[in-house]
């Protein structure tokens, strides 16, 4: 009886492991698009290293646009929009971010949920977060501290984006960046100016974009306003592909 039980457990473990194996080989390279678009015109501290199977993007995480989190007196300072205000973290700190993602991103049979923390990186090197903050879903006490780009610093003064905003994307088809599974993320619209109506539960679909002439899976900013905020979150739900690494 005990041998039978061990056999069942072993089969269960093997089955779980098999679920995490990518099932769709990637055949579209993102290397050229990544190299052409990742840059920070202000800090000049974003770089890309191409390997054989993966590529790595390096960044300090500081934005290349105006924000009140630069601090008053800074040449890139601007006031908060509307009634928004600083959170307890009133400034930003430089980091040594390193995001490594596959050059040929794959669909994964196991769709891993995004978690608190960086889920991708914008083209200027700023981390992209999902719709969670401080261990729970975004609340007004968080989004009321967003600047015009809908970004703010976390507890470690780590500046990041949660939603659509100025200098990044506003109701358009802009390429925003890439998520940790290697797939690109775009604004709310498709390249023809329409809102996609065939997005899957993770906010993406397959098609041609302004940057990829061959059909590739890509995410879009949600076209549904989040809660009562009037904001459009960049990413919620699971990854379509196999998650790469993001260190700091």
PDB file of C-alpha atoms in Angstrom:
ATOM      1  CA  UNK A   1       0.000   0.000   0.000  1.00  0.00           C
ATOM      2  CA  UNK A   2       2.831   2.368   0.913  1.00  0.00           C
ATOM      3  CA  UNK A   3       4.606   1.651  -2.410  1.00  0.00           C
ATOM      4  CA  UNK A   4       1.431   2.509  -4.320  1.00  0.00           C
ATOM      5  CA  UNK A   5       1.115   5.796  -2.390  1.00  0.00           C
ATOM      6  CA  UNK A   6       4.724   6.765  -3.169  1.00  0.00           C
ATOM      7  CA  UNK A   7       4.148   5.951  -6.849  1.00  0.00           C
ATOM      8  CA  UNK A   8       1.073   8.206  -6.989  1.00  0.00           C
ATOM      9  CA  UNK A   9       2.979  11.069  -5.324  1.00  0.00           C
ATOM     10  CA  UNK A  10       5.894  10.635  -7.735  1.00  0.00           C
ATOM     11  CA  UNK A  11       3.581  10.710 -10.756  1.00  0.00           C
ATOM     12  CA  UNK A  12       1.935  13.858  -9.387  1.00  0.00           C
ATOM     13  CA  UNK A  13       5.306  15.588  -8.968  1.00  0.00           C
ATOM     14  CA  UNK A  14       6.413  14.670 -12.491  1.00  0.00           C
ATOM     15  CA  UNK A  15       3.088  15.878 -13.907  1.00  0.00           C
ATOM     16  CA  UNK A  16       3.426  19.242 -12.150  1.00  0.00           C
ATOM     17  CA  UNK A  17       6.930  19.692 -13.529  1.00  0.00           C
ATOM     18  CA  UNK A  18       5.768  18.915 -17.051  1.00  0.00           C
ATOM     19  CA  UNK A  19       3.166  21.691 -16.853  1.00  0.00           C
ATOM     20  CA  UNK A  20       5.947  24.271 -16.600  1.00  0.00           C
ATOM     21  CA  UNK A  21       7.679  23.269 -19.849  1.00  0.00           C
ATOM     22  CA  UNK A  22       7.164  25.767 -22.719  1.00  0.00           C
ATOM     23  CA  UNK A  23       5.116  24.125 -25.469  1.00  0.00           C
ATOM     24  CA  UNK A  24       5.324  26.653 -28.306  1.00  0.00           C
ATOM     25  CA  UNK A  25       8.853  27.250 -29.661  1.00  0.00           C
ATOM     26  CA  UNK A  26       9.506  30.946 -30.191  1.00  0.00           C
ATOM     27  CA  UNK A  27      10.429  31.844 -33.770  1.00  0.00           C
ATOM     28  CA  UNK A  28      10.394  35.658 -33.642  1.00  0.00           C
ATOM     29  CA  UNK A  29      13.529  37.427 -32.408  1.00  0.00           C
ATOM     30  CA  UNK A  30      13.062  40.525 -30.262  1.00  0.00           C
ATOM     31  CA  UNK A  31      16.785  41.424 -30.265  1.00  0.00           C
ATOM     32  CA  UNK A  32      16.723  44.049 -33.025  1.00  0.00           C
ATOM     33  CA  UNK A  33      13.676  45.844 -31.619  1.00  0.00           C
ATOM     34  CA  UNK A  34      15.115  45.839 -28.098  1.00  0.00           C
ATOM     35  CA  UNK A  35      18.456  47.245 -29.255  1.00  0.00           C
ATOM     36  CA  UNK A  36      16.796  49.952 -31.337  1.00  0.00           C
ATOM     37  CA  UNK A  37      14.392  51.177 -28.672  1.00  0.00           C
ATOM     38  CA  UNK A  38      15.941  50.864 -25.217  1.00  0.00           C
ATOM     39  CA  UNK A  39      17.533  54.167 -24.237  1.00  0.00           C
ATOM     40  CA  UNK A  40      17.310  56.894 -21.625  1.00  0.00           C
ATOM     41  CA  UNK A  41      17.783  60.333 -23.139  1.00  0.00           C
ATOM     42  CA  UNK A  42      18.376  61.961 -19.763  1.00  0.00           C
ATOM     43  CA  UNK A  43      20.563  59.657 -17.668  1.00  0.00           C
ATOM     44  CA  UNK A  44      22.106  57.814 -20.654  1.00  0.00           C
ATOM     45  CA  UNK A  45      22.256  54.779 -18.362  1.00  0.00           C
ATOM     46  CA  UNK A  46      20.384  52.074 -20.257  1.00  0.00           C
ATOM     47  CA  UNK A  47      22.266  49.411 -22.208  1.00  0.00           C
ATOM     48  CA  UNK A  48      21.569  46.071 -23.876  1.00  0.00           C
ATOM     49  CA  UNK A  49      23.764  42.980 -24.092  1.00  0.00           C
ATOM     50  CA  UNK A  50      22.829  40.280 -26.606  1.00  0.00           C
ATOM     51  CA  UNK A  51      23.705  36.647 -25.905  1.00  0.00           C
ATOM     52  CA  UNK A  52      23.005  33.439 -27.815  1.00  0.00           C
ATOM     53  CA  UNK A  53      19.618  32.629 -26.305  1.00  0.00           C
ATOM     54  CA  UNK A  54      18.929  35.539 -23.961  1.00  0.00           C
ATOM     55  CA  UNK A  55      19.484  39.264 -23.860  1.00  0.00           C
ATOM     56  CA  UNK A  56      20.042  41.459 -20.823  1.00  0.00           C
ATOM     57  CA  UNK A  57      18.926  45.047 -20.301  1.00  0.00           C
ATOM     58  CA  UNK A  58      20.792  47.157 -17.750  1.00  0.00           C
ATOM     59  CA  UNK A  59      19.351  50.271 -16.149  1.00  0.00           C
ATOM     60  CA  UNK A  60      19.522  52.538 -13.108  1.00  0.00           C
ATOM     61  CA  UNK A  61      15.726  52.758 -13.043  1.00  0.00           C
ATOM     62  CA  UNK A  62      15.629  56.555 -13.055  1.00  0.00           C
ATOM     63  CA  UNK A  63      13.182  58.119 -15.552  1.00  0.00           C
ATOM     64  CA  UNK A  64      14.054  60.392 -18.469  1.00  0.00           C
ATOM     65  CA  UNK A  65      11.125  62.741 -17.951  1.00  0.00           C
ATOM     66  CA  UNK A  66       9.810  65.288 -15.508  1.00  0.00           C
ATOM     67  CA  UNK A  67       8.404  64.175 -12.166  1.00  0.00           C
ATOM     68  CA  UNK A  68       8.006  65.787  -8.732  1.00  0.00           C
ATOM     69  CA  UNK A  69      10.059  62.921  -7.343  1.00  0.00           C
ATOM     70  CA  UNK A  70      13.232  64.526  -8.721  1.00  0.00           C
ATOM     71  CA  UNK A  71      12.724  67.087  -5.958  1.00  0.00           C
ATOM     72  CA  UNK A  72      12.110  70.835  -6.002  1.00  0.00           C
ATOM     73  CA  UNK A  73      14.966  72.768  -7.552  1.00  0.00           C
ATOM     74  CA  UNK A  74      15.865  69.943  -9.933  1.00  0.00           C
ATOM     75  CA  UNK A  75      15.760  70.814 -13.637  1.00  0.00           C
ATOM     76  CA  UNK A  76      13.354  67.902 -14.237  1.00  0.00           C
ATOM     77  CA  UNK A  77      10.967  68.801 -11.422  1.00  0.00           C
ATOM     78  CA  UNK A  78       7.270  69.376 -12.092  1.00  0.00           C
ATOM     79  CA  UNK A  79       4.222  69.586  -9.833  1.00  0.00           C
ATOM     80  CA  UNK A  80       1.892  66.660  -9.144  1.00  0.00           C
ATOM     81  CA  UNK A  81      -1.207  66.422 -11.340  1.00  0.00           C
ATOM     82  CA  UNK A  82      -4.465  67.519  -9.738  1.00  0.00           C
ATOM     83  CA  UNK A  83      -4.687  66.744  -6.030  1.00  0.00           C
ATOM     84  CA  UNK A  84      -2.029  64.029  -6.066  1.00  0.00           C
ATOM     85  CA  UNK A  85       0.796  64.237  -3.567  1.00  0.00           C
ATOM     86  CA  UNK A  86       4.036  62.530  -2.550  1.00  0.00           C
ATOM     87  CA  UNK A  87       3.948  59.316  -0.590  1.00  0.00           C
ATOM     88  CA  UNK A  88       6.256  58.648   2.350  1.00  0.00           C
ATOM     89  CA  UNK A  89       9.052  58.136  -0.180  1.00  0.00           C
ATOM     90  CA  UNK A  90       9.605  61.626  -1.532  1.00  0.00           C
ATOM     91  CA  UNK A  91      12.632  60.921  -3.728  1.00  0.00           C
ATOM     92  CA  UNK A  92      14.115  58.322  -6.085  1.00  0.00           C
ATOM     93  CA  UNK A  93      17.282  56.237  -5.845  1.00  0.00           C
ATOM     94  CA  UNK A  94      19.511  54.820  -8.569  1.00  0.00           C
ATOM     95  CA  UNK A  95      19.738  51.015  -8.792  1.00  0.00           C
ATOM     96  CA  UNK A  96      21.689  48.470 -10.816  1.00  0.00           C
ATOM     97  CA  UNK A  97      18.784  46.732 -12.526  1.00  0.00           C
ATOM     98  CA  UNK A  98      19.381  43.779 -14.800  1.00  0.00           C
ATOM     99  CA  UNK A  99      16.527  42.120 -16.693  1.00  0.00           C
ATOM    100  CA  UNK A 100      17.380  38.964 -18.646  1.00  0.00           C
ATOM    101  CA  UNK A 101      14.772  37.703 -21.111  1.00  0.00           C
ATOM    102  CA  UNK A 102      14.673  35.195 -24.002  1.00  0.00           C
ATOM    103  CA  UNK A 103      15.549  36.456 -27.477  1.00  0.00           C
ATOM    104  CA  UNK A 104      12.903  34.116 -28.891  1.00  0.00           C
ATOM    105  CA  UNK A 105      10.098  34.291 -26.313  1.00  0.00           C
ATOM    106  CA  UNK A 106       7.954  31.174 -25.936  1.00  0.00           C
ATOM    107  CA  UNK A 107       4.426  30.556 -24.863  1.00  0.00           C
ATOM    108  CA  UNK A 108       4.423  28.526 -21.660  1.00  0.00           C
ATOM    109  CA  UNK A 109       1.970  25.739 -20.889  1.00  0.00           C
ATOM    110  CA  UNK A 110       1.977  26.973 -17.295  1.00  0.00           C
ATOM    111  CA  UNK A 111       0.833  30.599 -17.066  1.00  0.00           C
ATOM    112  CA  UNK A 112       2.606  32.008 -14.010  1.00  0.00           C
ATOM    113  CA  UNK A 113       0.856  34.853 -12.216  1.00  0.00           C
ATOM    114  CA  UNK A 114       2.706  38.149 -12.012  1.00  0.00           C
ATOM    115  CA  UNK A 115       3.696  39.124  -8.489  1.00  0.00           C
ATOM    116  CA  UNK A 116       4.498  42.223  -6.467  1.00  0.00           C
ATOM    117  CA  UNK A 117       7.612  43.902  -7.840  1.00  0.00           C
ATOM    118  CA  UNK A 118       9.021  44.329 -11.360  1.00  0.00           C
ATOM    119  CA  UNK A 119       7.107  42.451 -14.065  1.00  0.00           C
ATOM    120  CA  UNK A 120       8.946  44.158 -16.918  1.00  0.00           C
ATOM    121  CA  UNK A 121      10.952  47.197 -17.951  1.00  0.00           C
ATOM    122  CA  UNK A 122       9.880  50.274 -19.908  1.00  0.00           C
ATOM    123  CA  UNK A 123      12.026  51.448 -22.827  1.00  0.00           C
ATOM    124  CA  UNK A 124      13.636  54.138 -20.655  1.00  0.00           C
ATOM    125  CA  UNK A 125      14.743  51.551 -18.089  1.00  0.00           C
ATOM    126  CA  UNK A 126      12.053  52.186 -15.474  1.00  0.00           C
ATOM    127  CA  UNK A 127      10.531  49.016 -13.947  1.00  0.00           C
ATOM    128  CA  UNK A 128       6.919  48.158 -14.777  1.00  0.00           C
ATOM    129  CA  UNK A 129       4.723  46.875 -11.939  1.00  0.00           C
ATOM    130  CA  UNK A 130       1.339  45.172 -12.123  1.00  0.00           C
ATOM    131  CA  UNK A 131      -1.912  46.137 -10.383  1.00  0.00           C
ATOM    132  CA  UNK A 132      -0.622  45.251  -6.917  1.00  0.00           C
ATOM    133  CA  UNK A 133       1.010  47.487  -4.338  1.00  0.00           C
ATOM    134  CA  UNK A 134       2.245  46.702  -0.834  1.00  0.00           C
ATOM    135  CA  UNK A 135       0.934  43.146  -0.805  1.00  0.00           C
ATOM    136  CA  UNK A 136      -2.566  43.960  -2.059  1.00  0.00           C
ATOM    137  CA  UNK A 137      -4.409  45.426  -5.018  1.00  0.00           C
ATOM    138  CA  UNK A 138      -3.866  49.086  -5.875  1.00  0.00           C
ATOM    139  CA  UNK A 139      -5.859  51.419  -3.653  1.00  0.00           C
ATOM    140  CA  UNK A 140      -6.459  55.163  -3.694  1.00  0.00           C
ATOM    141  CA  UNK A 141      -3.731  55.715  -1.100  1.00  0.00           C
ATOM    142  CA  UNK A 142      -1.303  54.428  -3.749  1.00  0.00           C
ATOM    143  CA  UNK A 143      -2.640  55.950  -6.976  1.00  0.00           C
ATOM    144  CA  UNK A 144      -3.063  59.354  -5.290  1.00  0.00           C
ATOM    145  CA  UNK A 145       0.749  59.474  -5.115  1.00  0.00           C
ATOM    146  CA  UNK A 146       1.258  58.933  -8.864  1.00  0.00           C
ATOM    147  CA  UNK A 147       2.944  61.622 -10.932  1.00  0.00           C
ATOM    148  CA  UNK A 148       1.831  62.551 -14.466  1.00  0.00           C
ATOM    149  CA  UNK A 149       3.439  59.354 -15.799  1.00  0.00           C
ATOM    150  CA  UNK A 150       1.494  57.332 -13.228  1.00  0.00           C
ATOM    151  CA  UNK A 151       4.719  56.370 -11.522  1.00  0.00           C
ATOM    152  CA  UNK A 152       5.987  56.690  -7.962  1.00  0.00           C
ATOM    153  CA  UNK A 153       8.789  55.334  -5.766  1.00  0.00           C
ATOM    154  CA  UNK A 154       8.345  52.319  -3.513  1.00  0.00           C
ATOM    155  CA  UNK A 155       9.626  51.847   0.056  1.00  0.00           C
ATOM    156  CA  UNK A 156      13.230  51.634  -1.170  1.00  0.00           C
ATOM    157  CA  UNK A 157      12.787  54.789  -3.267  1.00  0.00           C
ATOM    158  CA  UNK A 158      12.550  52.546  -6.331  1.00  0.00           C
ATOM    159  CA  UNK A 159      10.618  54.483  -8.966  1.00  0.00           C
ATOM    160  CA  UNK A 160       8.238  52.423 -11.135  1.00  0.00           C
ATOM    161  CA  UNK A 161       5.130  52.584 -13.340  1.00  0.00           C
ATOM    162  CA  UNK A 162       1.747  50.961 -12.782  1.00  0.00           C
ATOM    163  CA  UNK A 163      -0.467  52.440 -15.476  1.00  0.00           C
ATOM    164  CA  UNK A 164      -0.770  54.492 -18.643  1.00  0.00           C
ATOM    165  CA  UNK A 165       0.558  58.028 -18.247  1.00  0.00           C
ATOM    166  CA  UNK A 166       2.269  61.043 -19.805  1.00  0.00           C
ATOM    167  CA  UNK A 167       5.729  60.574 -21.375  1.00  0.00           C
ATOM    168  CA  UNK A 168       4.947  56.855 -21.725  1.00  0.00           C
ATOM    169  CA  UNK A 169       1.650  56.119 -23.458  1.00  0.00           C
ATOM    170  CA  UNK A 170      -1.736  57.840 -23.544  1.00  0.00           C
ATOM    171  CA  UNK A 171      -4.505  56.130 -25.497  1.00  0.00           C
ATOM    172  CA  UNK A 172      -2.164  55.114 -28.337  1.00  0.00           C
ATOM    173  CA  UNK A 173      -0.267  52.163 -29.841  1.00  0.00           C
ATOM    174  CA  UNK A 174       3.164  53.079 -28.454  1.00  0.00           C
ATOM    175  CA  UNK A 175       5.631  50.343 -27.626  1.00  0.00           C
ATOM    176  CA  UNK A 176       6.069  50.721 -23.848  1.00  0.00           C
ATOM    177  CA  UNK A 177       8.651  48.032 -23.141  1.00  0.00           C
ATOM    178  CA  UNK A 178       9.012  44.294 -22.614  1.00  0.00           C
ATOM    179  CA  UNK A 179       7.809  42.068 -19.818  1.00  0.00           C
ATOM    180  CA  UNK A 180       9.931  39.480 -18.062  1.00  0.00           C
ATOM    181  CA  UNK A 181       8.785  36.705 -20.409  1.00  0.00           C
ATOM    182  CA  UNK A 182      10.254  38.582 -23.391  1.00  0.00           C
ATOM    183  CA  UNK A 183       6.982  39.656 -24.983  1.00  0.00           C
ATOM    184  CA  UNK A 184       6.412  43.346 -25.849  1.00  0.00           C
ATOM    185  CA  UNK A 185       3.727  45.493 -24.254  1.00  0.00           C
ATOM    186  CA  UNK A 186       1.910  48.266 -26.126  1.00  0.00           C
ATOM    187  CA  UNK A 187      -0.557  51.036 -25.352  1.00  0.00           C
ATOM    188  CA  UNK A 188      -4.314  50.552 -25.457  1.00  0.00           C
ATOM    189  CA  UNK A 189      -4.596  50.626 -29.246  1.00  0.00           C
ATOM    190  CA  UNK A 190      -3.504  48.427 -32.131  1.00  0.00           C
ATOM    191  CA  UNK A 191      -1.386  49.909 -34.909  1.00  0.00           C
ATOM    192  CA  UNK A 192      -4.514  50.677 -36.987  1.00  0.00           C
ATOM    193  CA  UNK A 193      -5.826  52.940 -34.211  1.00  0.00           C
ATOM    194  CA  UNK A 194      -8.541  50.547 -33.040  1.00  0.00           C
ATOM    195  CA  UNK A 195      -8.930  49.007 -29.608  1.00  0.00           C
ATOM    196  CA  UNK A 196      -8.245  45.250 -29.755  1.00  0.00           C
ATOM    197  CA  UNK A 197     -11.320  43.165 -28.974  1.00  0.00           C
ATOM    198  CA  UNK A 198      -9.672  39.749 -28.888  1.00  0.00           C
ATOM    199  CA  UNK A 199      -7.305  40.037 -25.921  1.00  0.00           C
ATOM    200  CA  UNK A 200      -6.912  36.898 -23.830  1.00  0.00           C
ATOM    201  CA  UNK A 201      -7.315  36.776 -20.055  1.00  0.00           C
ATOM    202  CA  UNK A 202      -3.729  37.980 -19.633  1.00  0.00           C
ATOM    203  CA  UNK A 203      -4.187  41.076 -21.771  1.00  0.00           C
ATOM    204  CA  UNK A 204      -2.512  39.983 -24.990  1.00  0.00           C
ATOM    205  CA  UNK A 205      -3.052  38.627 -28.489  1.00  0.00           C
ATOM    206  CA  UNK A 206      -1.096  37.614 -31.586  1.00  0.00           C
ATOM    207  CA  UNK A 207      -0.628  40.004 -34.484  1.00  0.00           C
ATOM    208  CA  UNK A 208       1.605  42.355 -36.449  1.00  0.00           C
ATOM    209  CA  UNK A 209       2.727  45.555 -34.721  1.00  0.00           C
ATOM    210  CA  UNK A 210       4.526  48.723 -35.779  1.00  0.00           C
ATOM    211  CA  UNK A 211       7.779  47.078 -34.677  1.00  0.00           C
ATOM    212  CA  UNK A 212       7.252  43.457 -35.737  1.00  0.00           C
ATOM    213  CA  UNK A 213       6.350  42.666 -39.357  1.00  0.00           C
ATOM    214  CA  UNK A 214       5.630  39.051 -38.428  1.00  0.00           C
ATOM    215  CA  UNK A 215       2.823  38.155 -36.060  1.00  0.00           C
ATOM    216  CA  UNK A 216       3.988  37.987 -32.452  1.00  0.00           C
ATOM    217  CA  UNK A 217       2.200  37.681 -29.156  1.00  0.00           C
ATOM    218  CA  UNK A 218       2.104  41.058 -27.404  1.00  0.00           C
ATOM    219  CA  UNK A 219       0.350  42.658 -24.464  1.00  0.00           C
ATOM    220  CA  UNK A 220      -1.750  45.820 -24.401  1.00  0.00           C
ATOM    221  CA  UNK A 221      -2.532  48.258 -21.623  1.00  0.00           C
ATOM    222  CA  UNK A 222      -6.014  47.450 -20.348  1.00  0.00           C
ATOM    223  CA  UNK A 223      -8.743  49.537 -21.975  1.00  0.00           C
ATOM    224  CA  UNK A 224     -10.920  49.226 -18.877  1.00  0.00           C
ATOM    225  CA  UNK A 225     -10.442  51.857 -16.192  1.00  0.00           C
ATOM    226  CA  UNK A 226      -9.115  50.340 -12.982  1.00  0.00           C
ATOM    227  CA  UNK A 227     -11.527  50.445 -10.040  1.00  0.00           C
ATOM    228  CA  UNK A 228     -12.593  54.063  -9.410  1.00  0.00           C
ATOM    229  CA  UNK A 229      -9.198  55.504 -10.343  1.00  0.00           C
ATOM    230  CA  UNK A 230      -9.827  56.300 -14.000  1.00  0.00           C
ATOM    231  CA  UNK A 231      -6.406  54.751 -14.662  1.00  0.00           C
ATOM    232  CA  UNK A 232      -5.490  52.060 -17.181  1.00  0.00           C
ATOM    233  CA  UNK A 233      -3.069  49.513 -15.725  1.00  0.00           C
ATOM    234  CA  UNK A 234      -0.214  48.278 -17.884  1.00  0.00           C
ATOM    235  CA  UNK A 235      -0.302  44.655 -16.754  1.00  0.00           C
ATOM    236  CA  UNK A 236      -2.441  42.364 -14.637  1.00  0.00           C
ATOM    237  CA  UNK A 237      -2.862  38.609 -14.564  1.00  0.00           C
ATOM    238  CA  UNK A 238      -0.313  36.020 -15.654  1.00  0.00           C
ATOM    239  CA  UNK A 239       2.648  35.933 -18.020  1.00  0.00           C
ATOM    240  CA  UNK A 240       2.054  34.401 -21.443  1.00  0.00           C
ATOM    241  CA  UNK A 241       5.588  33.045 -21.593  1.00  0.00           C
ATOM    242  CA  UNK A 242       8.336  31.755 -19.346  1.00  0.00           C
ATOM    243  CA  UNK A 243       9.482  34.435 -16.907  1.00  0.00           C
ATOM    244  CA  UNK A 244      13.081  35.619 -17.076  1.00  0.00           C
ATOM    245  CA  UNK A 245      15.064  37.209 -14.254  1.00  0.00           C
ATOM    246  CA  UNK A 246      15.041  40.743 -12.872  1.00  0.00           C
ATOM    247  CA  UNK A 247      17.746  41.575 -10.338  1.00  0.00           C
ATOM    248  CA  UNK A 248      18.794  44.766  -8.586  1.00  0.00           C
TER     249      UNK A 248
END
